[in-house]
Coordinates of C-alpha atoms in Angstrom, one line a residue:
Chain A
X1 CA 0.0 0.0 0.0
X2 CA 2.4 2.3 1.0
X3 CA 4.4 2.1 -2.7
X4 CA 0.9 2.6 -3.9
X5 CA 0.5 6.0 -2.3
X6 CA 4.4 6.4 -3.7
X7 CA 3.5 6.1 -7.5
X8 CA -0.1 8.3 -6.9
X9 CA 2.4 11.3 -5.8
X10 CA 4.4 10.5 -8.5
X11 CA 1.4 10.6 -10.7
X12 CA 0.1 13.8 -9.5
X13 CA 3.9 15.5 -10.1
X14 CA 4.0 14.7 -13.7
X15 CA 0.3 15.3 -13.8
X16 CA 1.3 19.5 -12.5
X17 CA 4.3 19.6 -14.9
X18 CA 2.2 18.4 -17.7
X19 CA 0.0 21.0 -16.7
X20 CA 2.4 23.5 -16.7
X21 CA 3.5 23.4 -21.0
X22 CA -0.2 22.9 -21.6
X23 CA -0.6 26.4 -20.0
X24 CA 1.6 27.6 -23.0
X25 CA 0.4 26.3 -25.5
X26 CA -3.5 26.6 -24.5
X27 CA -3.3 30.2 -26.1
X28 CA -3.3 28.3 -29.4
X29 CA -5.8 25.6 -27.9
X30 CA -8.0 28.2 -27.7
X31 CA -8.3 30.6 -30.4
X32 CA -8.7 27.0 -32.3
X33 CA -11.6 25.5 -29.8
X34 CA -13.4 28.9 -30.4
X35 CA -13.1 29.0 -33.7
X36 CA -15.0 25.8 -33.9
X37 CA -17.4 26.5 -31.3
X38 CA -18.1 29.8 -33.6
X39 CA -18.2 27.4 -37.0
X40 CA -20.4 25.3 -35.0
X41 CA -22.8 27.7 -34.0
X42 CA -22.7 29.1 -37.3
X43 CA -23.2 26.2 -39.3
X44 CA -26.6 25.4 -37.3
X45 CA -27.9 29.4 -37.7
X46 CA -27.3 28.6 -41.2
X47 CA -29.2 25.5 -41.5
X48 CA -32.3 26.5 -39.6
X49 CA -32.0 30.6 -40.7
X50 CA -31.1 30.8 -44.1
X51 CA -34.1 29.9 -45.6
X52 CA -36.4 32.4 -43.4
X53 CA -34.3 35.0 -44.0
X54 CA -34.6 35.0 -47.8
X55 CA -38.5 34.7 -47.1
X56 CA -37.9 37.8 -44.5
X57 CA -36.3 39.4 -47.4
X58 CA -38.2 39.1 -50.0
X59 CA -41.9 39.5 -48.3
X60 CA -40.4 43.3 -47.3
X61 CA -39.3 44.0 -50.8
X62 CA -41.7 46.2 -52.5
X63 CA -44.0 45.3 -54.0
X64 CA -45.0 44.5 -50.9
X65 CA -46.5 40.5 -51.2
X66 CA -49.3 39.9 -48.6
X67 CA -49.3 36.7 -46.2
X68 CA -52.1 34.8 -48.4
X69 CA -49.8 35.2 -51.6
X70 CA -46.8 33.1 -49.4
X71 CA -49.0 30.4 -48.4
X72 CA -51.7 29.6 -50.9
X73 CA -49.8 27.0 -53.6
X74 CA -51.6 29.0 -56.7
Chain B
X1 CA -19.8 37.4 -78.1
X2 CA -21.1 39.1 -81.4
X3 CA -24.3 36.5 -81.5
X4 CA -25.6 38.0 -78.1
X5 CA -26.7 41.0 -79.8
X6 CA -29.9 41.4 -81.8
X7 CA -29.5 40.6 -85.4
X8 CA -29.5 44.4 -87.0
X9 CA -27.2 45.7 -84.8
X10 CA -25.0 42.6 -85.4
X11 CA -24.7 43.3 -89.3
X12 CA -22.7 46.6 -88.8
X13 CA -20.3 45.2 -86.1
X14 CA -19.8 42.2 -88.6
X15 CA -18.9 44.9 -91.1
X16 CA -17.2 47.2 -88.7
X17 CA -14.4 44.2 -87.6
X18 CA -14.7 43.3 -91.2
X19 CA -13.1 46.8 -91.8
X20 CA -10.3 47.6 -89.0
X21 CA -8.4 43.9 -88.2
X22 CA -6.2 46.2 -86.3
X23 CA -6.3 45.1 -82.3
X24 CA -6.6 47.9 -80.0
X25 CA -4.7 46.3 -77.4
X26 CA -5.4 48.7 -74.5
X27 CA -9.1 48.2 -75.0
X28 CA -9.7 44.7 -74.8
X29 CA -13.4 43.3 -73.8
X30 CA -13.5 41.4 -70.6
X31 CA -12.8 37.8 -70.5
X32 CA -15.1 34.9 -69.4
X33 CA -14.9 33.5 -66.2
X34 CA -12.9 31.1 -65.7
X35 CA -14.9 28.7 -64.5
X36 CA -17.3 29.5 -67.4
X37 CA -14.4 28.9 -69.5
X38 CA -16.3 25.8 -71.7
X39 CA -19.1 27.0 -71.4
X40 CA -20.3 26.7 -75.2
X41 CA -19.2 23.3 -75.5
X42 CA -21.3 22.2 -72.0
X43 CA -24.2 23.7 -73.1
X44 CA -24.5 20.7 -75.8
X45 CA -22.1 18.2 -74.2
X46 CA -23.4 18.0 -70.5
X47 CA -27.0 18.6 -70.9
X48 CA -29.0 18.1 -67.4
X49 CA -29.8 14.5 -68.2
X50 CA -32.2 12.4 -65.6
X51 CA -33.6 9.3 -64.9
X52 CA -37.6 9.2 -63.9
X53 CA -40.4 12.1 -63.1
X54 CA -39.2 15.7 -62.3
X55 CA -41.9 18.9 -61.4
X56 CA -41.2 22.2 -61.0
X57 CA -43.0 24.6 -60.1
X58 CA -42.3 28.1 -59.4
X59 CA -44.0 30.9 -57.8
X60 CA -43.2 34.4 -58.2
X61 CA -44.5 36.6 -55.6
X62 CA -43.0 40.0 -56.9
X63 CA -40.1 40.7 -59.5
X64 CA -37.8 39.9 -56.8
X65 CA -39.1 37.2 -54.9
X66 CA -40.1 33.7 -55.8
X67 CA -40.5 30.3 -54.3
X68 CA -40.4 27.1 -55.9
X69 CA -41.2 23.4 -54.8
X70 CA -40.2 20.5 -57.1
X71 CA -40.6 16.7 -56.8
X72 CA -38.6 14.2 -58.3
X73 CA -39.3 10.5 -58.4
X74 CA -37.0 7.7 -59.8
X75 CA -33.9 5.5 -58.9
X76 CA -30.9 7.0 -58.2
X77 CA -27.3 5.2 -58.5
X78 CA -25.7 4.6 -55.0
X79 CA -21.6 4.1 -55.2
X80 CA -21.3 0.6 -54.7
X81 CA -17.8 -0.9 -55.0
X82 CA -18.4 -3.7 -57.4
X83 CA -18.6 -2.7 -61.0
X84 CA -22.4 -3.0 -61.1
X85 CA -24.5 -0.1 -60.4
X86 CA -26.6 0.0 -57.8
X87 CA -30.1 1.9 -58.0
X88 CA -32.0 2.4 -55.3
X89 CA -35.8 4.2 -56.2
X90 CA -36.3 7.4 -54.2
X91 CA -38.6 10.2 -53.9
X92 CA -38.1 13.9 -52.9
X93 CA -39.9 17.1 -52.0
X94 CA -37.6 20.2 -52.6
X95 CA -38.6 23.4 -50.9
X96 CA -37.0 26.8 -52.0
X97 CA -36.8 30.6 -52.3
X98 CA -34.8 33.1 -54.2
X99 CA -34.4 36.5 -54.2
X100 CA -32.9 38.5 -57.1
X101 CA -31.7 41.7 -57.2
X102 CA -29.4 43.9 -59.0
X103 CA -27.0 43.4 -56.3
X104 CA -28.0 40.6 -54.2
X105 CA -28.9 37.1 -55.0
X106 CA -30.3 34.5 -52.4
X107 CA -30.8 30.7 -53.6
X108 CA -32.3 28.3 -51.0
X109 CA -33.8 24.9 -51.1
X110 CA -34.5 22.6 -48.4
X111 CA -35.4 18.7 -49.3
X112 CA -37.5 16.5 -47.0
X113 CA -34.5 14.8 -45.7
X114 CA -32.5 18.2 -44.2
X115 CA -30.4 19.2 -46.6
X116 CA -29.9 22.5 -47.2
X117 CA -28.0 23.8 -50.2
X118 CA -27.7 27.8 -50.4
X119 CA -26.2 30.0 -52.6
X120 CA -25.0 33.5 -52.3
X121 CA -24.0 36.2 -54.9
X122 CA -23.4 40.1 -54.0
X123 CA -21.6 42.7 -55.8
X124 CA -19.8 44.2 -52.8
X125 CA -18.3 47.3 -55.4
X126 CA -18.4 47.7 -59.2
X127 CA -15.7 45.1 -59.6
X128 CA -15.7 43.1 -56.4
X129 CA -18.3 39.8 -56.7
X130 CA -18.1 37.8 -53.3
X131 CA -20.2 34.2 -53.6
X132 CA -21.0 31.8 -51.7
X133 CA -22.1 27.9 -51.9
X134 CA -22.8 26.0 -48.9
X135 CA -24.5 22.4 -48.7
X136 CA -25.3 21.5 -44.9
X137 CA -26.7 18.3 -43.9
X138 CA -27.7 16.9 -40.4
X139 CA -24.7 14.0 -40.7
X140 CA -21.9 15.5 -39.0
X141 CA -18.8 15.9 -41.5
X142 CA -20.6 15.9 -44.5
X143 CA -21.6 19.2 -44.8
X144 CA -19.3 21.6 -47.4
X145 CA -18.9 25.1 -48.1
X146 CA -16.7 27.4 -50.7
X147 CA -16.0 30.9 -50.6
X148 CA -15.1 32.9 -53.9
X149 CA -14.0 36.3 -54.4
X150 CA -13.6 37.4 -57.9
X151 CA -12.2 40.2 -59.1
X152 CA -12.7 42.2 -62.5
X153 CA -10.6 44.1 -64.1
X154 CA -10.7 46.1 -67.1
X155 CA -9.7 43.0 -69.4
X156 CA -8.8 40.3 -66.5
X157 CA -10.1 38.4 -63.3
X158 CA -9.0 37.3 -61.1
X159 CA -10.7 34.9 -58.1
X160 CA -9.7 33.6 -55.4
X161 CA -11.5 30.5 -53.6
X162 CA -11.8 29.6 -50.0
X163 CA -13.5 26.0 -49.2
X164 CA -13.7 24.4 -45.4
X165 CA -11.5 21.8 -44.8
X166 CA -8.8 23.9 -46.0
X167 CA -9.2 24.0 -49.5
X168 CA -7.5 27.2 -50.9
X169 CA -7.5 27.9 -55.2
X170 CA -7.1 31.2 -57.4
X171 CA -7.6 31.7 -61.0
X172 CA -6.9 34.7 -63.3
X173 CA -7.3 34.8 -67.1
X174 CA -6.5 37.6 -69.0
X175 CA -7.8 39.1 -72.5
X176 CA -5.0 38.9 -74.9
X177 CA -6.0 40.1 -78.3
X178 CA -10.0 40.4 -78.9
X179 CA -10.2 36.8 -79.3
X180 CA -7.9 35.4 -77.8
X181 CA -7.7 34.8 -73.6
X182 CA -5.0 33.0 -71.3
X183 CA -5.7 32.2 -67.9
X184 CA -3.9 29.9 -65.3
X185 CA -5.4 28.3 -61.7
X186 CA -3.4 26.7 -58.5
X187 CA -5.1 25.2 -55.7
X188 CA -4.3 23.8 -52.4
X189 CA -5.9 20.9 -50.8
X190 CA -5.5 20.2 -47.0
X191 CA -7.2 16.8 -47.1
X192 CA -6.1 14.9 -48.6
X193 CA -2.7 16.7 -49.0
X194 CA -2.5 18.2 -52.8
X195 CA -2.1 20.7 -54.7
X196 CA -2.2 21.4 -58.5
X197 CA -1.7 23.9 -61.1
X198 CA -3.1 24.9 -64.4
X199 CA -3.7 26.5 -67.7
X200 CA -6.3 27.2 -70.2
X201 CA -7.0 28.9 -73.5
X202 CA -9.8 30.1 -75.2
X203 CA -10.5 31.5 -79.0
X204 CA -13.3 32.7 -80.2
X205 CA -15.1 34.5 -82.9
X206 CA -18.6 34.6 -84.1
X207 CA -19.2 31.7 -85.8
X208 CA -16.9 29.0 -83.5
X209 CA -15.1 28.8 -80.0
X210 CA -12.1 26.8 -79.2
X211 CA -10.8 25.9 -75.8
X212 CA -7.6 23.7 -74.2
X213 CA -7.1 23.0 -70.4
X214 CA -4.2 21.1 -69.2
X215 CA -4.0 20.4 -65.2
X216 CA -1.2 18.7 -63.2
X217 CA -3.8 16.2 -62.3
X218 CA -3.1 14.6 -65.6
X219 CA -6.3 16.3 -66.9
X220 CA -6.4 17.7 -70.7
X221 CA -9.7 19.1 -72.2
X222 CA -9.8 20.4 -75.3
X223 CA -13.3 21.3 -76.8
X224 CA -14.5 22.9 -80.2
X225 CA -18.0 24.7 -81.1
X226 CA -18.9 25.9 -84.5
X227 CA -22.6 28.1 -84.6
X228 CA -23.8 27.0 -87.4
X229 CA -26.6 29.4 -87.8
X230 CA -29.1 30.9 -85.2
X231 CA -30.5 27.7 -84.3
X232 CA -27.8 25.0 -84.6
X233 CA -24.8 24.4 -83.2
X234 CA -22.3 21.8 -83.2
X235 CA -19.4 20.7 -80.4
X236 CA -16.6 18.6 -80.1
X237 CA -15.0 17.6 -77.4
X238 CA -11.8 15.2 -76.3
X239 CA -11.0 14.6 -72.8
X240 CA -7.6 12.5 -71.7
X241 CA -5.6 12.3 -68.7
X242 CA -2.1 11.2 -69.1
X243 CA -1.9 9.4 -65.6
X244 CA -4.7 7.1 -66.0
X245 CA -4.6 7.0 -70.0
X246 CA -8.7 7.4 -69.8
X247 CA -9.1 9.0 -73.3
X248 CA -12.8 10.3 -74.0
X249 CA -14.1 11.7 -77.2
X250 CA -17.7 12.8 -77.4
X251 CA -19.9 14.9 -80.3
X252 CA -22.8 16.9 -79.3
X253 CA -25.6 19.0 -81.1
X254 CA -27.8 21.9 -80.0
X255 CA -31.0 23.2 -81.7
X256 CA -33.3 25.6 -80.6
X257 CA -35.7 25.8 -82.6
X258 CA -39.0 28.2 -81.8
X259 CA -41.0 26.1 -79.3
X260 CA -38.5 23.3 -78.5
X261 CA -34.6 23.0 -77.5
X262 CA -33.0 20.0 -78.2
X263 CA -29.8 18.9 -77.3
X264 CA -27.6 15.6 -77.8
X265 CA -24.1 13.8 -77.6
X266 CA -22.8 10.6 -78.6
X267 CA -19.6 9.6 -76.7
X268 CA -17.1 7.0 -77.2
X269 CA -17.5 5.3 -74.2
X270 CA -20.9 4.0 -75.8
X271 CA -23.3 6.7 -74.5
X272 CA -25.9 8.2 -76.6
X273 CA -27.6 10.5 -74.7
X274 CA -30.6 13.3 -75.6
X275 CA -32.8 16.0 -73.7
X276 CA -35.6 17.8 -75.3
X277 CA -37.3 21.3 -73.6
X278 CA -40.7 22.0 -75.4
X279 CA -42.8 24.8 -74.8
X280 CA -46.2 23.6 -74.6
X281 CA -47.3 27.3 -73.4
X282 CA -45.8 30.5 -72.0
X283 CA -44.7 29.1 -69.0
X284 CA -45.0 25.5 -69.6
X285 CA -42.4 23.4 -70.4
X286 CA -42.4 19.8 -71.2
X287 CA -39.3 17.5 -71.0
X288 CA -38.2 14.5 -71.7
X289 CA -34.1 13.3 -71.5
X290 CA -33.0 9.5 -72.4
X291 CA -29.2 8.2 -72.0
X292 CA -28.0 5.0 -73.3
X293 CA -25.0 3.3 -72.1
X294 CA -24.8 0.9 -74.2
X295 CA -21.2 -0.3 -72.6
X296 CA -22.3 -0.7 -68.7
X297 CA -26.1 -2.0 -70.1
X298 CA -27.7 1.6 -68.2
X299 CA -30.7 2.8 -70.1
X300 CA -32.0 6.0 -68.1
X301 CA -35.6 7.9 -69.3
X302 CA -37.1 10.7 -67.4
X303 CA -39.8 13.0 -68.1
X304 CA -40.8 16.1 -66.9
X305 CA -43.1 19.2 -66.2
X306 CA -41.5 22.7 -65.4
X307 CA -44.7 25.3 -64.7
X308 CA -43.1 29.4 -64.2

């Protein structure tokens, strides 16, 4: 037991050190993760927005088109 | 090109070129796009076949604003590894809505399964063009999207092309003499690693239009139209590509004719394919495409309805 508890301190040591150069390069870690986070993101507006917009669009062009016009399949 | 304009004013310009074959080199017209480069010879030689029923139908609410819904019913080919194609018969519902204008152009259509496939086009100055083309689907990974901004000089553009997972390309084609244009394309792919470079040519004059492209892919495509009046015209093409020594040679017509446009090729890999537009009223239109591979034993006929 005892050499147990030896290798868990010897664990968490490396553990801090590793810690430590992941701190320098994180800067780069995360200008990446948010830049995926943001394609993410946009990638779902996209899918679910694009289409309403161009109907947002176009119903306030002028001539104005009424509500009944969008709808009715004639 | 001369045949764009309508037929008076297209007699004195014949006469007028006719008159001075003296270039003015520092007024040259613009050059075609370089992705529109073959156009001509694609108009005849990759006509829009399909395989079962197709309806379109589109709905204009003002001069800007449309929507349009289309079905399509019929087998479509699956990749399958063997050599066999596999057809599996499928149906779809396409939903979509465009919106013109001058400056702005919106494409959308949404099919019953997800997809989305939008397209964007604005003029962001007189000679900046910014577009965009985006499919997404729900699968994770599947979904693509390219970037292009061209530029336009006064007789070159140039266009640069930004795709996700890093795919990076420019073009640029210049206007050498009044028929003559040069133009050259590099790309970079991230995945899987390539890259490639390029060059094309393209001559023209009114009656016939002649185009080469050569990539470092091992691609060479060489195509030749000749207008043979106002309502016939006939292309050539030959396709080879010096890695996999795949040579393809194909010969193609186009007629349009008053109420009907019809368009065919016969290919040397044994395909004889045809696709026929008639105008059964203002508005209507009526088609009807068949392809026969006669070397892979695929016979494909669709027919159509396109209402607005």
């Amino acid at each position: 037991m005892e050499s147990t508890i030896s290798l868990k301190t010897k664990g968490k040591g490396k553990g801090s050190k590793g810690a430590s150069s992941s701190d320098d390069k994180s800067k780069f870690d995360i200008v990446k993760e948010w830049s995926n986070w943001s394609l993410k993101k946009a990638k779902v507006a996209t899918h679910y927005g694009f289409i309403p917009l161009i109907i947002i669009i176009g119903m306030n062009s002028d001539p104005k088109p009424n509500l009944f016009q969008l709808l009715s399949p004639v | 090109m001369a045949d764009l304009l309508p037929p008076l004013t297209a007699a004195q310009v014949d006469a007028k070129t006719k008159v001075d074959e003296k270039v003015d080199y520092s007024n040259l017209p613009s050059p075609v796009p370089y992705e529109e480069l073959h156009r001509e010879a694609f108009m005849s030689l990759k006509a829009d076949n399909f395989e079962g029923l197709r309806f379109d139908f589109t709905k204009a609410l003002n001069q800007k604003f449309s929507l349009s819904h289309s079905v399509m019913m019929g087998p479509t080919e699956v990749p399958s590894q063997s050599a066999e194609t596999i057809k599996i018969p499928t149906a779809h519902y396409e939903f979509g809505a465009n919106y013109f204008e001058p400056k702005l152009m919106l494409i959308g259509r949404v099919m019953t399964d997800g997809r989305l496939n939008a397209r964007l086009k604005a003029d962001l100055t007189d000679k900046l063009i910014v577009k965009a083309n985006a499919q997404i689907t729900n699968e994770p990974h599947l979904s693509h999207a390219m970037f292009n901004f061209d530029y336009m000089g006064s007789d070159y553009r140039a266009q640069l092309q930004l795709g996700n997972s890093a795919l990076i390309g420019a073009t640029y084609i210049q206007s050498v003499t009044n028929r003559l244009s040069l133009g050259g394309e590099v790309f970079w792919a991230g995945v899987p690693r390539k890259s490639g470079i390029g060059y094309a040519a393209r001559y023209e004059s009114d009656k016939m239009v002649a185009t080469a492209q050569v990539a470092s892919t091992g691609a060479v495509v060489m195509n030749y139209v000749q207008k043979i009046s106002e309502k016939v015209s006939l292309a050539t093409d030959f396709m080879f590509n010096y890695f996999s020594r795949d040579v393809t040679a194909s010969v193609g017509y186009d007629y349009i004719l008053r109420q009907a446009r019809v368009r065919g090729k016969i290919d040397s890999n044994g395909v004889a394919s045809a696709l026929v537009e008639e105008r059964l009223s203002m508005g209507l239109n009526f088609l009807l495409s068949a392809e026969l591979d006669h070397k892979k034993k695929d016979y494909k006929f669709g027919f159509g309805l396109t209402v607005g």
